[in-house]
CSV table of C-alpha atoms and ligand atoms in Angstrom, one decimal:
chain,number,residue,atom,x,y,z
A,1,UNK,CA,-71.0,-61.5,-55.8
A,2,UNK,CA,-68.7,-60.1,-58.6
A,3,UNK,CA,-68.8,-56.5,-59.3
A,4,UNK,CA,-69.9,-56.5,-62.4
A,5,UNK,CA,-73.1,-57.8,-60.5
A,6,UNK,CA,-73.5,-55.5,-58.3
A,7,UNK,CA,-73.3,-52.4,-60.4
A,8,UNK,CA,-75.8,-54.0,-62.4
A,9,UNK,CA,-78.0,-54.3,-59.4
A,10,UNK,CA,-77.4,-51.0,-58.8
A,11,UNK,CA,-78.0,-49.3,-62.5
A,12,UNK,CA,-81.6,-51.9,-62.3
A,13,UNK,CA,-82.6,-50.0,-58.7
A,14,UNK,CA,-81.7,-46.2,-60.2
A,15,UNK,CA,-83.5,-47.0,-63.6
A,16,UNK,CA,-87.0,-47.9,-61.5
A,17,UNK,CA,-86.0,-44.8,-58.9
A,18,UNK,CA,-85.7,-42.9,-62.4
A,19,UNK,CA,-89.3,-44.2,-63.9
A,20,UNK,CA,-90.6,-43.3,-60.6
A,21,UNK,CA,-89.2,-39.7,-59.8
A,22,UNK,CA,-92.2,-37.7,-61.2
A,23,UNK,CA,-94.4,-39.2,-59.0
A,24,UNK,CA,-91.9,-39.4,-55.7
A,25,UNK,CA,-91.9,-35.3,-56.7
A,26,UNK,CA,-95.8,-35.4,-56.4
A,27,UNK,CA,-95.6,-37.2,-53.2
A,28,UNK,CA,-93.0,-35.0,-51.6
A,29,UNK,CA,-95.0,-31.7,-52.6
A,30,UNK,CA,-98.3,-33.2,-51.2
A,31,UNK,CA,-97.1,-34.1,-48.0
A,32,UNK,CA,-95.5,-30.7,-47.9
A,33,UNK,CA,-98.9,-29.0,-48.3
A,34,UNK,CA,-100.3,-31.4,-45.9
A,35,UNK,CA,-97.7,-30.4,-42.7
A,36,UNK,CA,-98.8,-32.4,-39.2
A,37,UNK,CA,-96.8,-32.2,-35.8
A,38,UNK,CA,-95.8,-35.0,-34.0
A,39,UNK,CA,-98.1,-37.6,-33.0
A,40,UNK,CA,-100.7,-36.6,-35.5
A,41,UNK,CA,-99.2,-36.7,-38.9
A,42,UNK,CA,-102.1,-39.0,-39.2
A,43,UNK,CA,-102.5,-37.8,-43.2
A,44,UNK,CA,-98.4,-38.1,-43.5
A,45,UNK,CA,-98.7,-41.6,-42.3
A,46,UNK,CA,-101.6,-42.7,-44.4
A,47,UNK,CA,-100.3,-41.5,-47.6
A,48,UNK,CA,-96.9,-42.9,-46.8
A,49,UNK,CA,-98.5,-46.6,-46.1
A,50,UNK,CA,-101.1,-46.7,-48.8
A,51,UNK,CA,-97.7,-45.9,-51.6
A,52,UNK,CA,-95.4,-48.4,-49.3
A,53,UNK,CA,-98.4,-51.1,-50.3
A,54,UNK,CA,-98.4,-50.2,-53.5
A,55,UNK,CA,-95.3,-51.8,-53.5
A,56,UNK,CA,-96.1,-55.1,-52.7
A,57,UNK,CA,-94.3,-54.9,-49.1
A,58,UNK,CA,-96.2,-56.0,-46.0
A,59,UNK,CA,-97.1,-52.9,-43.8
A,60,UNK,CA,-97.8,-52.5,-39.9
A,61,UNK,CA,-98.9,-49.2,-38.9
A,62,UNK,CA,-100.4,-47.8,-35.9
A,63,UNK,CA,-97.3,-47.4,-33.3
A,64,UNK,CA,-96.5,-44.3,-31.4
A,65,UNK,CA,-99.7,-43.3,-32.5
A,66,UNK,CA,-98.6,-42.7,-36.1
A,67,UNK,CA,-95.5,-45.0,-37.1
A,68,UNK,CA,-95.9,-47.2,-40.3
A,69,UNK,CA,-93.1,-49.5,-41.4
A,70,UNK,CA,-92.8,-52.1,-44.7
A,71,UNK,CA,-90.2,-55.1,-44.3
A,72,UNK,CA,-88.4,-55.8,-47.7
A,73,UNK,CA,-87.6,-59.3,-47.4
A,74,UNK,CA,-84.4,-60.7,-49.6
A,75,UNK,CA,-85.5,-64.7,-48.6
A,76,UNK,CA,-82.1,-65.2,-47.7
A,77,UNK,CA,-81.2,-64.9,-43.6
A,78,UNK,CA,-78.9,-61.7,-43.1
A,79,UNK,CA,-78.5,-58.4,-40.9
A,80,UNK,CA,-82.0,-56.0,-40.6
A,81,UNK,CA,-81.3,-53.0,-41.8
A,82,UNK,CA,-83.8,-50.1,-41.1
A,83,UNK,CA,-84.4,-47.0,-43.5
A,84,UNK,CA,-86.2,-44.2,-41.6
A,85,UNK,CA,-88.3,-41.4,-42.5
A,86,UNK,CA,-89.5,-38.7,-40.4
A,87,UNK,CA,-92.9,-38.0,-40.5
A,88,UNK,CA,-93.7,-35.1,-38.6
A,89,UNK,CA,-93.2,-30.9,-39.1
A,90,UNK,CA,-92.0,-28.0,-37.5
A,91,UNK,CA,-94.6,-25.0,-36.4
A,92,UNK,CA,-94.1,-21.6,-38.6
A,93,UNK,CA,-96.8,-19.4,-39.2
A,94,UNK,CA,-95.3,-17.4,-42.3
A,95,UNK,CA,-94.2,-20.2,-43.9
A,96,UNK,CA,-95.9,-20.8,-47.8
A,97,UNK,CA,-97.2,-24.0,-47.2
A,98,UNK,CA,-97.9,-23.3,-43.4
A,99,UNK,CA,-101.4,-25.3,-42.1
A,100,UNK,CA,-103.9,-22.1,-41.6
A,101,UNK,CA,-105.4,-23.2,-38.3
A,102,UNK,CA,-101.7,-25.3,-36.8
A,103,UNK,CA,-99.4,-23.5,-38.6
A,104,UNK,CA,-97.3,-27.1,-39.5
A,105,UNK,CA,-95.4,-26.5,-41.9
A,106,UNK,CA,-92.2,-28.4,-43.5
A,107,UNK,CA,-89.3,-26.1,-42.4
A,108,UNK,CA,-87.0,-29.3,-41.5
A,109,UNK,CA,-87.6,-30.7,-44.3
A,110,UNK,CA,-88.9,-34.1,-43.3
A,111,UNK,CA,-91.2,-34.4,-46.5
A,112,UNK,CA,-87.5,-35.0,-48.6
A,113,UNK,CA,-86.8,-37.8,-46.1
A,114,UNK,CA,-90.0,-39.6,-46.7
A,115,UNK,CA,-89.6,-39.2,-50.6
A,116,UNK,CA,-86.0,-40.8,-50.1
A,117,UNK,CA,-87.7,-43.2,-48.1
A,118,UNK,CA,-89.4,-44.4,-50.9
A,119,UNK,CA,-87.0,-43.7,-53.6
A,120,UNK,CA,-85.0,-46.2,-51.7
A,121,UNK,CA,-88.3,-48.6,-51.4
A,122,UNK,CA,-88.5,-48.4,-55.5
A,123,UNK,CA,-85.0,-49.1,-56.1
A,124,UNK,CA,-84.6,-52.1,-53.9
A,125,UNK,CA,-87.8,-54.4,-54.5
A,126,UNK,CA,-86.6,-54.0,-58.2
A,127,UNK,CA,-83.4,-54.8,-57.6
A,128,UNK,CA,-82.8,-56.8,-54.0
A,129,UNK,CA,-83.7,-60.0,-54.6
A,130,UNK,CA,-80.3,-61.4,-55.2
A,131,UNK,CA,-79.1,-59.8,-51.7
A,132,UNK,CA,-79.0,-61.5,-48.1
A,133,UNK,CA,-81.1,-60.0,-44.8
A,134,UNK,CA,-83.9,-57.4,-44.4
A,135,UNK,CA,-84.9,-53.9,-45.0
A,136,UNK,CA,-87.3,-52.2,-42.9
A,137,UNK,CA,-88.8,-49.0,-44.4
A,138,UNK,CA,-90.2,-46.5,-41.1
A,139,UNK,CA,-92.0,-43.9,-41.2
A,140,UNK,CA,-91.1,-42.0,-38.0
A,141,UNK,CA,-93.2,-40.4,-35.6
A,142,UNK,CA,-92.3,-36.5,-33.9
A,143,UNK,CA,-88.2,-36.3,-34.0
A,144,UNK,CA,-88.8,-32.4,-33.8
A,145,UNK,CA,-89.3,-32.0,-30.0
A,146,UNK,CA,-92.0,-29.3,-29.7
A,147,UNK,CA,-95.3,-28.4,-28.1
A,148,UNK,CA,-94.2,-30.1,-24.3
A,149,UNK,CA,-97.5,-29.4,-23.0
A,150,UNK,CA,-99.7,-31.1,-25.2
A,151,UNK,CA,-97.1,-34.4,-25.3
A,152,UNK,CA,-96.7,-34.4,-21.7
A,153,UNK,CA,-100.8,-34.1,-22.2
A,154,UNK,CA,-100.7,-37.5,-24.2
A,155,UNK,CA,-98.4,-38.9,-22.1
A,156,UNK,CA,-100.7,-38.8,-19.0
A,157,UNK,CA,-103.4,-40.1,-21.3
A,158,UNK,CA,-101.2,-43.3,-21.3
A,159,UNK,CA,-100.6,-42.8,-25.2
A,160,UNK,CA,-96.8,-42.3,-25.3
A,161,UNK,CA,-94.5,-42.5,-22.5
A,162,UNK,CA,-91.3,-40.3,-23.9
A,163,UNK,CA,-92.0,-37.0,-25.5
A,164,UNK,CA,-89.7,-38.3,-29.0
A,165,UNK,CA,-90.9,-40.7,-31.3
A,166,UNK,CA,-87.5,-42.6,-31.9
A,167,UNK,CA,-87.2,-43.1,-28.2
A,168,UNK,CA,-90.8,-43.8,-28.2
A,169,UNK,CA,-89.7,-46.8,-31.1
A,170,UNK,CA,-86.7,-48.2,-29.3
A,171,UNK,CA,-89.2,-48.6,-25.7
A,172,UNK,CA,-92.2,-50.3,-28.0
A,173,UNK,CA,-89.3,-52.8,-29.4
A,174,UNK,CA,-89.5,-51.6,-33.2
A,175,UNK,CA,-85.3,-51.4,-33.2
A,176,UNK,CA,-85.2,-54.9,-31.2
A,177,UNK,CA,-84.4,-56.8,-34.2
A,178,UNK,CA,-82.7,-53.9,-36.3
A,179,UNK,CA,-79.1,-54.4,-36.2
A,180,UNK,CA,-78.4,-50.9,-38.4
A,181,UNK,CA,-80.1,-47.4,-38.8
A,182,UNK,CA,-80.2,-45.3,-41.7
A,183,UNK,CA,-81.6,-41.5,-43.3
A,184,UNK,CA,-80.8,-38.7,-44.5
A,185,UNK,CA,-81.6,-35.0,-43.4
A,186,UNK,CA,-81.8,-32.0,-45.5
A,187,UNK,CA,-78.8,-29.4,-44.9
A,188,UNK,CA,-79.9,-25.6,-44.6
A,189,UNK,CA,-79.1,-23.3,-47.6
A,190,UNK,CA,-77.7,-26.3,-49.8
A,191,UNK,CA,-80.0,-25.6,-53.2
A,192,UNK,CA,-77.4,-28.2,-55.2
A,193,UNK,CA,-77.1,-31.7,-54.5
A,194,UNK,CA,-74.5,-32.1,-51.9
A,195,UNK,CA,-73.2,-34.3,-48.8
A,196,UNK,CA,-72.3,-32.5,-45.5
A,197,UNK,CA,-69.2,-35.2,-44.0
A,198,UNK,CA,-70.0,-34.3,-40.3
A,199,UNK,CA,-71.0,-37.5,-38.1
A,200,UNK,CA,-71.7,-35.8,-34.8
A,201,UNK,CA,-74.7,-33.6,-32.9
A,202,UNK,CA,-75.0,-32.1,-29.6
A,203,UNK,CA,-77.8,-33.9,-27.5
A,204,UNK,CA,-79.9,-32.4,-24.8
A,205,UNK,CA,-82.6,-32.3,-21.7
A,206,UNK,CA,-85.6,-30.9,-21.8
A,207,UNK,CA,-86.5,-28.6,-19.3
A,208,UNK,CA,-90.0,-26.6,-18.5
A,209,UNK,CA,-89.9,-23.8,-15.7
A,210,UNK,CA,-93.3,-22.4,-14.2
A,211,UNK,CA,-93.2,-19.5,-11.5
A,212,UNK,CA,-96.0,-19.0,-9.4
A,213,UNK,CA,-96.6,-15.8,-7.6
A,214,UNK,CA,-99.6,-14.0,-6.8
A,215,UNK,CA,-102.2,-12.0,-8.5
A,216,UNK,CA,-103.1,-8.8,-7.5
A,217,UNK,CA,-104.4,-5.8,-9.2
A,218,UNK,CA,-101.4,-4.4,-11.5
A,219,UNK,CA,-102.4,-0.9,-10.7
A,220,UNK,CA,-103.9,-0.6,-7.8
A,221,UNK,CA,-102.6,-2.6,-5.4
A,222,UNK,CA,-99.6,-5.0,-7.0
A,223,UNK,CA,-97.9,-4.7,-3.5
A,224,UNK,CA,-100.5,-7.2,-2.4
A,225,UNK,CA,-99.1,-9.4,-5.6
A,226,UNK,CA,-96.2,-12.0,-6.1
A,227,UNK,CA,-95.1,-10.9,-10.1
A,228,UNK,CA,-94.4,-14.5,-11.8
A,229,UNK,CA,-93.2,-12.7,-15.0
A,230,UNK,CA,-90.7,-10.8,-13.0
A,231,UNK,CA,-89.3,-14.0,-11.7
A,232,UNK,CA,-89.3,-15.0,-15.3
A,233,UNK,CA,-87.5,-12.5,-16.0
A,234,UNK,CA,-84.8,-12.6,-14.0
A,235,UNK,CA,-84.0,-16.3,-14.3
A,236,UNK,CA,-83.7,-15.4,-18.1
A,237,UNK,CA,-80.9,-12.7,-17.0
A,238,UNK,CA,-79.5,-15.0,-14.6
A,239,UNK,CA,-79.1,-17.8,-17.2
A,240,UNK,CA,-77.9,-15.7,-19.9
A,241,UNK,CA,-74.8,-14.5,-17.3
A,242,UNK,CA,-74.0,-18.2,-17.4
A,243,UNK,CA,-73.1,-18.1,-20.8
A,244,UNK,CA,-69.5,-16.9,-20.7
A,245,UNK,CA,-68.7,-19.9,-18.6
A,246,UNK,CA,-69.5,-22.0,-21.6
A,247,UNK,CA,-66.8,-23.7,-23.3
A,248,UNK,CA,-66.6,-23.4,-27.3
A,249,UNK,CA,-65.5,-27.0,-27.4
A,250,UNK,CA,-68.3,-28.5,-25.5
A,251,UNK,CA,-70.6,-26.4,-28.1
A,252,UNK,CA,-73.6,-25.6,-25.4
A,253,UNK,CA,-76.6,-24.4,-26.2
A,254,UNK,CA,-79.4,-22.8,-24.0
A,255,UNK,CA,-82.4,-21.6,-25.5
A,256,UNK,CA,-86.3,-21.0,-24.2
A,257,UNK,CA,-89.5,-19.4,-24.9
A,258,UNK,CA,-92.0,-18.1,-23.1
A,259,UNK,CA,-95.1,-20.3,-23.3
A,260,UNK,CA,-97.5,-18.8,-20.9
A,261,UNK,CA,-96.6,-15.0,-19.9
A,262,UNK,CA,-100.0,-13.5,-17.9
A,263,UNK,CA,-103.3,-13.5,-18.5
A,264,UNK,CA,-104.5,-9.7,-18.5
A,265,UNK,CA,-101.8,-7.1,-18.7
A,266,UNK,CA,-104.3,-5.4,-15.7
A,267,UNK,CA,-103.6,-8.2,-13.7
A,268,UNK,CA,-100.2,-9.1,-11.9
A,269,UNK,CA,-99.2,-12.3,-13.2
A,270,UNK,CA,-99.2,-15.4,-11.2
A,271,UNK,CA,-98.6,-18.1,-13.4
A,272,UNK,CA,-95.4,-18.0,-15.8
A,273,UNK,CA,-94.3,-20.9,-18.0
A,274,UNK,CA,-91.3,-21.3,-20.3
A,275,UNK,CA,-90.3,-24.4,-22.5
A,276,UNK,CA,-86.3,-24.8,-22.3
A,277,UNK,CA,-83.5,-26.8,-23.6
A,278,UNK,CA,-79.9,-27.5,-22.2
A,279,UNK,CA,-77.8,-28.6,-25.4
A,280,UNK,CA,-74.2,-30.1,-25.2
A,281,UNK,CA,-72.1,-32.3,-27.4
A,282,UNK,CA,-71.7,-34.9,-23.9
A,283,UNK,CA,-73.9,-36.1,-21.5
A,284,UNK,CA,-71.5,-35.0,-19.0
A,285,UNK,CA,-71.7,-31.6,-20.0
A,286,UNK,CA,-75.3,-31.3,-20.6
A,287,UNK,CA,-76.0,-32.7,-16.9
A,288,UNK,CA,-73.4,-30.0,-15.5
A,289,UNK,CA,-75.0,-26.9,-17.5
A,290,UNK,CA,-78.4,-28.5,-16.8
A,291,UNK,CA,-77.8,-28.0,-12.6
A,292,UNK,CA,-76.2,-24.7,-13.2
A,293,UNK,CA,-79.5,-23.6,-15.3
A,294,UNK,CA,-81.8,-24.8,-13.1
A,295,UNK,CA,-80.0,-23.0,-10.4
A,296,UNK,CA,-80.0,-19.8,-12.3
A,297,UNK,CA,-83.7,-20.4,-13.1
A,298,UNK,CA,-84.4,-20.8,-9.4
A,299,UNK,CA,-82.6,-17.8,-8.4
A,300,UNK,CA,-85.7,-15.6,-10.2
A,301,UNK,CA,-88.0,-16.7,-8.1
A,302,UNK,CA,-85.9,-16.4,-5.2
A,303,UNK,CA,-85.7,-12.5,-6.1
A,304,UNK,CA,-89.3,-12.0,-6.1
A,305,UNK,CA,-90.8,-14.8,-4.0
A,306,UNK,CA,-92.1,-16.7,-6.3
A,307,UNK,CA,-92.1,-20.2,-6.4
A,308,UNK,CA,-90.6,-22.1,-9.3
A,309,UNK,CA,-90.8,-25.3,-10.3
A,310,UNK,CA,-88.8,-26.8,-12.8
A,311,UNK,CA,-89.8,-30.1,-14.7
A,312,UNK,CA,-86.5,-32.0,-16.2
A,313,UNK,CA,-87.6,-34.3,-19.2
A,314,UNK,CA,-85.8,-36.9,-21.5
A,315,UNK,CA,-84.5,-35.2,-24.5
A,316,UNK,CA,-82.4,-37.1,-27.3
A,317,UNK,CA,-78.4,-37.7,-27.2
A,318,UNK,CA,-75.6,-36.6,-28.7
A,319,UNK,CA,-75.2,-38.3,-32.1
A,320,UNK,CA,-72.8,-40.7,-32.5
A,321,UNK,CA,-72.6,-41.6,-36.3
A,322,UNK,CA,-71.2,-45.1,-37.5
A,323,UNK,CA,-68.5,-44.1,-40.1
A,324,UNK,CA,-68.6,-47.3,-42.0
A,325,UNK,CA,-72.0,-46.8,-43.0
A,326,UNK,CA,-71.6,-42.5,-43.6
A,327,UNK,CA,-68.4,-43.5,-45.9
A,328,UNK,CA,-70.8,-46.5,-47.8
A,329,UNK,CA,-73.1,-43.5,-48.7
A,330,UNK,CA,-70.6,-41.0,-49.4
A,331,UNK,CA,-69.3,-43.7,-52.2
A,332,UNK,CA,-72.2,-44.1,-53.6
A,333,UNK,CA,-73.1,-40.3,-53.9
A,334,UNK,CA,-69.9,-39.8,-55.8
A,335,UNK,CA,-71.6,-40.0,-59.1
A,336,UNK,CA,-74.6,-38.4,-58.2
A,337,UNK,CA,-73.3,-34.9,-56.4
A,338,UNK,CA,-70.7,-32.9,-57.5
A,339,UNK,CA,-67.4,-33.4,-56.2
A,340,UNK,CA,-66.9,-29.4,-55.0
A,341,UNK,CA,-70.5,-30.2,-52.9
A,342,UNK,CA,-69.0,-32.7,-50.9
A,343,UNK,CA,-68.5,-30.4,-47.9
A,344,UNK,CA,-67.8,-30.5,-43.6
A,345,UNK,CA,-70.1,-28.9,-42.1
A,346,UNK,CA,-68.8,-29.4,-38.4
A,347,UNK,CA,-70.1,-30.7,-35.3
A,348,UNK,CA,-73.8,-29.9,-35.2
A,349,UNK,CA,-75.2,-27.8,-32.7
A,350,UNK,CA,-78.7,-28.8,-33.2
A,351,UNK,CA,-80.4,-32.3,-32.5
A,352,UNK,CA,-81.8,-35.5,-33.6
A,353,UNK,CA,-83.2,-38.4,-31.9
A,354,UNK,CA,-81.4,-40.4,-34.4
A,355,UNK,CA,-78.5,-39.6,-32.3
A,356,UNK,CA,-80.4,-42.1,-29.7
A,357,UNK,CA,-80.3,-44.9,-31.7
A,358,UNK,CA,-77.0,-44.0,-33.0
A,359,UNK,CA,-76.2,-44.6,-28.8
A,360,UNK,CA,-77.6,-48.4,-29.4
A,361,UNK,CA,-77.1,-49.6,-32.8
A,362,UNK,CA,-74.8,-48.3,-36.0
A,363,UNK,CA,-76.5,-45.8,-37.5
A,364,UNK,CA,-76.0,-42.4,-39.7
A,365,UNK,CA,-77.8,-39.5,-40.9
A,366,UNK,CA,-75.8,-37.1,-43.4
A,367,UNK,CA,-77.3,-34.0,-44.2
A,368,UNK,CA,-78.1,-33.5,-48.4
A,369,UNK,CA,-79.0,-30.8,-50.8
A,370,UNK,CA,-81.6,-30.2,-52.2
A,371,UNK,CA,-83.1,-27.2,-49.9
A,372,UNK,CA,-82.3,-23.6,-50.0
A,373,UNK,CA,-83.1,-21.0,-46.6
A,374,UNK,CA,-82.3,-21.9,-43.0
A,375,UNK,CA,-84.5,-24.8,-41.7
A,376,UNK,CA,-87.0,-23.7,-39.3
A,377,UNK,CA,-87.4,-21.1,-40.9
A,378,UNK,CA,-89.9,-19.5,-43.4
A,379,UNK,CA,-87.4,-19.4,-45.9
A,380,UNK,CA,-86.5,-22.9,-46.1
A,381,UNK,CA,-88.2,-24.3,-49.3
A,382,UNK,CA,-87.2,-27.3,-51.9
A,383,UNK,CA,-85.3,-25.9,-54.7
A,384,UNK,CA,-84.7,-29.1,-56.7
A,385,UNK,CA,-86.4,-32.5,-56.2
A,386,UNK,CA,-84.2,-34.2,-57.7
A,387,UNK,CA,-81.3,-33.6,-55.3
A,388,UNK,CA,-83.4,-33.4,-52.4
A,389,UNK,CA,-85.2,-36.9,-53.1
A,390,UNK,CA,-83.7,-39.1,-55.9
A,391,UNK,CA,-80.0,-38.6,-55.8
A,392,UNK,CA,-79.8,-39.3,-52.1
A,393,UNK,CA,-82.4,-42.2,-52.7
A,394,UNK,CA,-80.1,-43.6,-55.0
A,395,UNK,CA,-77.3,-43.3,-52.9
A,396,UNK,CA,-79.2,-45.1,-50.5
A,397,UNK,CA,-80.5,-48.0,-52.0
A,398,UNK,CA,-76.8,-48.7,-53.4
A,399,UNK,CA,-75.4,-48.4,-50.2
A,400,UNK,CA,-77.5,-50.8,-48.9
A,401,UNK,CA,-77.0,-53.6,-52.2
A,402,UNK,CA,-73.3,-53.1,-50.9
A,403,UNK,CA,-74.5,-53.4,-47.4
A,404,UNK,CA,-76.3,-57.2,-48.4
A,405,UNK,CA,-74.7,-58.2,-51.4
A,406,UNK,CA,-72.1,-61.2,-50.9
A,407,UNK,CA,-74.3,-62.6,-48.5
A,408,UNK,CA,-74.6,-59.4,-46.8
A,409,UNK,CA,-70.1,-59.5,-45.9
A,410,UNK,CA,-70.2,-55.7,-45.2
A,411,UNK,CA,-73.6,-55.2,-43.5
A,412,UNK,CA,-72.4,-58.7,-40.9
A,413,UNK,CA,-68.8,-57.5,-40.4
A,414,UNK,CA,-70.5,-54.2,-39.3
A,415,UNK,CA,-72.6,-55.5,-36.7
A,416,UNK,CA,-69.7,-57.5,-35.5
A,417,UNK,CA,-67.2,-54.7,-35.0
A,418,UNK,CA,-69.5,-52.2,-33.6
A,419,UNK,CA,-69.3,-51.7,-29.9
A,420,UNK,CA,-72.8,-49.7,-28.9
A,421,UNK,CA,-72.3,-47.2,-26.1
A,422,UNK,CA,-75.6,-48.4,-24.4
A,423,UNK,CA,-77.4,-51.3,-24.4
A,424,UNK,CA,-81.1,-50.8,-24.9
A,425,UNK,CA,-81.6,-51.8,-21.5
A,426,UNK,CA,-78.9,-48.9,-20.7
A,427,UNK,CA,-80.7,-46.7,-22.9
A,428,UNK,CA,-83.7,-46.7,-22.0
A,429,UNK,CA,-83.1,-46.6,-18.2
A,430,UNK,CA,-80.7,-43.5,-18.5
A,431,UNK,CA,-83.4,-41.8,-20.3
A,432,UNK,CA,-85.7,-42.7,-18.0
A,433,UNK,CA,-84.2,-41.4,-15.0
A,434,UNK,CA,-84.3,-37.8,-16.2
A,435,UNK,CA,-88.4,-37.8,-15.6
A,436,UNK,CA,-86.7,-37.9,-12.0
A,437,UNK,CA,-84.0,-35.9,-12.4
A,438,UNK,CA,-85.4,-32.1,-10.7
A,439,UNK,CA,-85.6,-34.4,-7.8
A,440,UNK,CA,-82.3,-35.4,-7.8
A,441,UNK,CA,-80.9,-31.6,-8.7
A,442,UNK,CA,-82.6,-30.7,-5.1
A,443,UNK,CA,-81.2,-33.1,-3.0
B,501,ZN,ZN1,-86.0,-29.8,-37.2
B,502,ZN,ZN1,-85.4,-32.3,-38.8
């Protein structure tokens, strides 16, 4: 296909994106007064299916609890390309928008990836009939990793098996056929329309610690008593002396709260429970902080005589971007974003469980603009639809007519040249063997 063509395919997909904005702007702003945590954005996903049908694509819904995905079909055979959307919400009281009674509330920004989601939708059933191969358009279920308890809850219920919806995905099958992964994320504190460059993110484990000790009466007799929160306490200290040992390169991260702290301040507390998470840029280097934690941890109860039992649970990996596909989408943001707002943010620190598939598949997820405040936190609030939704909707629907255009030459000579790190099979065993990794830690 010449060119000529394919810019016109393009102007076509941004002229419907266009028509369509005011209402993509209603859609984000509904969804972001309608915040649901993961595994029960039941709302999210309804509204997200009912406009995906409004669209004319076929729509299976219903996995994971709450995923929803809409095939765009070109006609002719070619590479699947899948365009995700995360549909869940972080938990934050004092946010604006927060849910009175769950306190849900859109601090990651997730809404903005659902209206890209469809901005890309609009663009391409206008404009991709002329291209080769698929397009998959899924809504995601629970990337943030939050609220242990009640998913570890669901899990013995027999309703999910990993605590994360995209490793939840890639066990049901839904990427067996995708041969490329893409989305966006908003940046923090980026009110213009912008592109972050960086490609990588740390991974991590899971980790939940409970002490048990013994009650007693606090006052009068807490000699009788075993003091959990004590033991909590120390472990805290014990991990937070670990932290000079950590590397700047390896860009660790240990962080925890305190989920269950005593029942009656007139009691001596028995039973103390903290959620944790052991963050690295390599799974080398999140399995070797992970022992030393646990040990540290461990040594708490040790101090007190409490016992402690730590829980070790699949958490995402590192991600691993494909740079083919981040440099097709910084291309086609070139007209959209100003060229000063093209920016490196670094190596992230934080996580996505896009950087699982990114272990499997080709995949990327470049932070945009759009968003001003820190992300998870109250502050964090759309500034400007426009470069929060359309312009990287735009930039993502002509990505992909370069992507299957030609008979889809890009998009196939992708899939031939990339050499996964896992196979699914890989994958999903590895992730797997950390429900069983305390055990291994204590042999
Ligand atoms: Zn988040
Ligand atoms: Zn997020």
């Amino acid at each position: 296909m010449e060119e000529e063509k394919i810019r016109e395919l393009k102007a076509r997909a941004w002229k419907a994106i266009d028509r369509r904005a005011e209402e993509l702007e209603r859609f984000v702003r509904d969804v972001g007064k309608h915040a649901e945590v993961g595994f029960f954005e039941t709302r999210t996903s309804a509204r997200l299916e009912e406009f995906l049908k409004g669209l004319r694509l076929p729509v299976q819904s219903g996995f994971a609890l709450t995923g929803v995905e809409a095939l765009f079909d070109a006609g002719k055979p070619g590479p699947k390309v899948a365009v995700l959307g995360e549909l869940d919400s972080v938990v934050c009281f004092d946010a604006p928008d927060a849910d009175p009674v769950t306190g849900a509330a859109h601090q990651c920004g997730h809404h903005v990836q659902l209206g890209v989601l469809l901005a890309t939708a609009v663009g391409l059933v206008e404009s991709g009939q002329e291209l080769a191969g698929k397009v998959v358009f899924m809504g995601v279920p629970a990337e943030e990793y939050i609220q242990i308890e009640r998913r570890l809850k669901l899990k013995e219920e027999g309703k999910i098996h990993f605590i994360g919806g995209k490793a939840e995905l890639i066990r049901l099958g839904r990427f067996d056929d995708v041969d490329m992964t893409m989305m966006i994320h908003a940046a923090s504190n980026r009110p213009e329309a912008s592109v972050d460059r960086s490609q990588t993110s740390n991974g991590f484990v899971g980790l939940t610690v409970r002490y048990i000790g013994r009650q007693a009466h606090a006052a009068a007799s807490p000699d009788q008593g075993v003091n959990a929160l004590n033991a909590a306490v120390l472990g805290i200290s014990a991990v937070n002396a670990l932290r000079e040992t950590f590397r700047d390169e390896d860009h660790v991260r240990v962080h925890f709260i305190i989920t269950k702290g005593g029942d009656l301040v007139n009691c001596v507390p028995d039973d103390v429970r903290l959620e944790a998470y052991v963050r690295a840029s390599s799974v080398p280097v999140i399995e070797e902080t992970l022992a030393r934690v646990v040990r540290a941890f461990k040594a708490g109860g040790d101090a007190i005589g409490a016992k402690t039992e730590c829980r070790v649970l699949p958490g995402m990996f590192p991600l691993s971007g494909c740079p083919e596909l981040y440099e097709l989408f910084y291309k086609n943001s070139e007209p959209l974003v100003p060229k000063e707002n093209f920016f490196n943010g670094g190596h992230m620190s934080g996580s996505t469980d896009m950087g699982d598939v990114s272990q499997i598949m080709p995949a990327m997820q470049p932070s945009t603009g759009g968003m001003d405040g820190a992300l998870h936190a109250a502050e964090a609030r759309v500034t400007d639809y426009n470069a929060a939704v359309i312009v990287p909707g735009k930039a993502m629907v002509a990505a992909l007519i370069d992507l299957l255009s030609d008979d889809a030459a890009r998009a196939r000579h992708i899939v031939s040249s990339f050499k996964p790190n896992l196979t699914r099979d890989e994958y999903l065993k590895k992730l797997n063997s950390y429900f069983e990794y305390a055990h291994k830690l204590e042999a």
